[in-house]
Amino acid sequence: MKKPNIVMIVADQWRADSISYTGNETTYTPNIDGLVEEGVGFSNAFCQLPVCVPSRSSFLTGWYPHTKGFRTMHHLMGEEDPNLLKTLKKEGYHVYWGGRNDFLRADADIAKYCSTRDNQYAEFFKNIKKGNNEAEQPDTFDYSHYVGAKEDYPKLDWEQINNAIEFIQDEKYENEPFCVYLALSLPHPPYQVEQKWLDKINKDELPNPVRLTEEEWKEKPSILRGIRENQKLYNWSDEQLKEMKHVYYAMGSELDSYIGELVDTLKEKNVYDDTLFIFFSDHGDYTGDYEIAEKNQNTFEDMLTNVPLVIKPAKGMPVKHRVTEALVELIDIQATILDMAGIQPDYTHFGKSLKSVLEGNNEHREVVFSEGGRLEGEDHCMDAGHDPSNEYWARTIEQTKMPQHTKAMMIRDYSYKYIYRLYEKDEFYVLNEDPTEKCNKIDDERYASIIQSFKEKMLKHFFETGDIVPQRYDKRT
């Protein structure tokens, strides 16, 4: 069987409700919408941890963050760990890896993971770190990450896409099937974008920010309360918070345009039909909702955990074009790619192929999971060390505290969400009545039996996925 070409584009921090195909008519993403028309869009795809490094480590291994402890920003994968890119290269793919790392240790041999490596971000982040070290602490600091309209800023995503376009145009993959893996940065903050992309969004149709009452805030996790207090976006008006979302939507339009140029190149080179094209995001973003910017590591509102996912199969693969509400997890992407490429991995993973969903089945998982946080005493698991002059201080300072940075896990079905929090009060939300998760119903006795059933499912989940045994027999003396 001829293996399909594969294009995997990973956006950074794009929430599912901020893209057109999920029903948001304010956003402008025509190229991603076009992929949905030729494939399947998923409205209920969920990440396994709502910050980048552990999320990427999860979907590239097919393991949950707890399986081997990939649940922090500073503990990355080594050569001994399975990885989708490494598997594809071993199976004869020319793997083109463009963009960010955020999953692999510095001492790993890159040649085992890809045939071509293009990293336009390396020098950029090196300069940022140098600048942070030399910065003087200001008297006040804006932790909103908001910039607004700006014409002059690094277009690193465009450089990455453009280099991938040149790779395809020049046929540098020769006669091998290719996998283009692009780990991009949009729409990750800072919230800044050129005016031409802002003009694509009708600001009069932007949704109002989600704001909680004082009573509702009392039932939310302490880490969220701390971040909100540190960022002080509660001083912003609704219009100011909507402008943040305006810029965020426009950043998505910018990335959508770049994706369109890559799609056009695949068509011009007559390889589009033979290509399995997958677009998704590693996690979401608060974007001013809850009067919070950016993300958090151990809270699980849909705005953080529900992400876009679009799969356009290669020709010959059965597909029913639509947007499906099937519950899926990002670890299912690896399983789907291996299934469609006819590859049997030599390691245990927990993803479930989406092939039957692409063919028309709308049932996939009964529940989905996401997790984060740390144990008391696990100081090495904090994303800490920032002083108040650092833009991330407002969030990361809370990770130095307990119960704020408690280990926690979410389980969710179509109607309810339960969050077990090790060192503080649990959470429970009735999603049909409260889609923005403002009202914690954990103490409502009407839902006691549902909460108990979720706890039992969570126990079964940990039992099934708590470890992996290498698929080898070791010699012993």
XYZ file of C-alpha atoms in Angstrom, residues 196-369:
174
model
C -5.135 44.222 7.761
C -6.025 41.145 9.798
C -8.013 43.164 12.332
C -10.036 44.497 9.419
C -11.186 40.935 8.664
C -13.076 40.786 11.965
C -16.316 42.653 12.625
C -15.612 44.017 16.101
C -19.289 44.829 16.616
C -20.031 41.072 16.663
C -17.411 40.102 19.253
C -18.804 38.198 22.241
C -18.871 39.845 25.644
C -16.171 38.613 28.039
C -17.072 35.970 30.595
C -17.078 37.616 34.025
C -17.909 36.000 37.358
C -19.680 37.351 40.397
C -17.921 37.479 43.761
C -19.918 34.454 44.916
C -18.951 32.475 41.799
C -15.280 33.363 42.276
C -15.326 31.906 45.795
C -15.986 28.451 44.312
C -13.242 28.623 41.669
C -9.691 27.263 42.194
C -7.266 29.379 44.195
C -4.736 29.505 41.348
C -7.247 31.249 39.085
C -8.101 33.731 41.797
C -4.399 34.434 42.264
C -3.671 34.914 38.558
C -6.664 37.224 38.228
C -5.480 39.303 41.177
C -1.947 39.512 39.759
C -2.966 40.426 36.206
C -5.619 42.927 37.353
C -7.667 42.659 34.184
C -10.749 43.095 36.356
C -9.955 46.794 35.969
C -10.491 46.529 32.217
C -13.850 47.409 30.697
C -15.824 44.969 28.586
C -14.750 46.895 25.495
C -11.073 46.610 26.401
C -11.377 42.871 26.965
C -13.278 42.515 23.682
C -10.433 44.280 21.905
C -8.052 41.642 23.253
C -10.286 38.993 21.701
C -10.461 41.030 18.489
C -6.684 40.857 18.158
C -6.644 37.158 19.079
C -9.219 36.332 16.393
C -7.205 38.345 13.874
C -4.041 36.422 14.766
C -5.958 33.283 13.820
C -6.855 34.861 10.478
C -3.177 35.547 9.867
C -2.250 31.917 10.467
C -5.197 30.747 8.361
C -3.817 32.761 5.438
C -0.408 31.085 5.741
C -2.069 27.663 5.827
C -3.918 28.576 2.634
C -0.637 29.294 0.846
C 0.727 25.908 1.891
C -2.438 24.181 0.647
C -2.137 26.015 -2.693
C 1.445 24.785 -3.041
C 0.437 21.182 -2.385
C -2.216 21.505 -5.096
C 0.185 23.124 -7.568
C 2.639 20.262 -7.074
C -0.175 17.699 -7.517
C 0.454 16.124 -4.096
C -2.527 17.542 -2.198
C -4.865 14.673 -3.031
C -2.284 12.168 -1.816
C -1.757 14.042 1.459
C -3.307 13.421 4.855
C -3.639 16.972 6.210
C -4.143 17.511 9.949
C -4.524 20.871 11.678
C -4.942 21.295 15.428
C -3.784 23.298 18.452
C -1.898 22.205 21.554
C -4.269 24.011 23.983
C -6.446 27.101 24.317
C -6.295 30.586 25.850
C -8.426 32.608 28.288
C -8.262 35.679 26.015
C -9.756 38.009 28.612
C -12.500 35.654 29.753
C -12.551 35.279 33.537
C -10.602 38.580 33.415
C -7.485 36.505 32.698
C -5.020 36.495 29.808
C -3.076 33.581 28.391
C -3.340 30.089 29.965
C -2.847 28.063 33.143
C -1.354 24.674 33.910
C -3.933 23.037 36.168
C -7.357 24.461 35.353
C -9.548 22.966 32.659
C -12.239 25.270 31.344
C -13.198 24.452 27.759
C -11.561 27.693 26.649
C -8.250 26.023 27.629
C -8.846 22.343 26.883
C -11.202 22.331 23.866
C -9.114 22.858 20.727
C -9.678 22.883 16.963
C -8.939 19.692 15.040
C -9.422 19.214 11.304
C -8.477 16.094 9.335
C -8.501 15.985 5.519
C -7.730 12.403 4.449
C -5.736 11.423 1.378
C -7.648 10.171 -1.638
C -8.873 6.619 -1.389
C -9.568 6.965 2.325
C -13.334 6.894 3.014
C -14.635 10.126 4.538
C -18.005 11.692 5.326
C -17.506 15.446 5.103
C -18.961 17.266 8.107
C -18.341 18.777 11.523
C -18.678 16.056 14.141
C -19.394 16.382 17.847
C -17.583 13.120 18.647
C -15.518 13.353 21.829
C -11.847 12.914 20.938
C -8.452 13.484 22.548
C -5.276 14.797 20.942
C -3.536 11.487 21.629
C -5.921 10.037 19.022
C -4.064 11.926 16.270
C -1.005 9.696 16.470
C -3.132 6.552 16.400
C -5.011 7.880 13.361
C -1.854 8.671 11.399
C -0.302 5.279 12.106
C -3.549 3.526 11.184
C -3.909 5.380 7.883
C -0.249 4.845 7.017
C -0.498 1.129 7.764
C 2.158 1.312 10.501
C 2.141 -0.942 13.565
C 4.071 0.832 16.347
C 6.519 -1.120 18.484
C 5.352 0.536 21.709
C 2.201 0.786 23.782
C 0.115 3.909 23.324
C -3.373 4.955 24.408
C -4.719 6.778 21.374
C -7.739 5.501 19.457
C -7.747 5.817 15.669
C -10.318 8.265 14.306
C -10.696 6.348 11.055
C -14.261 5.231 11.814
C -15.214 8.797 12.788
C -13.873 10.073 9.468
C -16.017 7.464 7.751
C -19.177 8.710 9.473
C -19.337 7.291 13.000
C -20.076 10.044 15.540
C -19.294 7.933 18.599
C -15.683 7.616 19.660
C -14.996 8.196 23.372
C -17.469 8.193 26.239
C -15.383 10.715 28.187
C -12.180 12.749 27.747
C -9.445 13.639 30.232
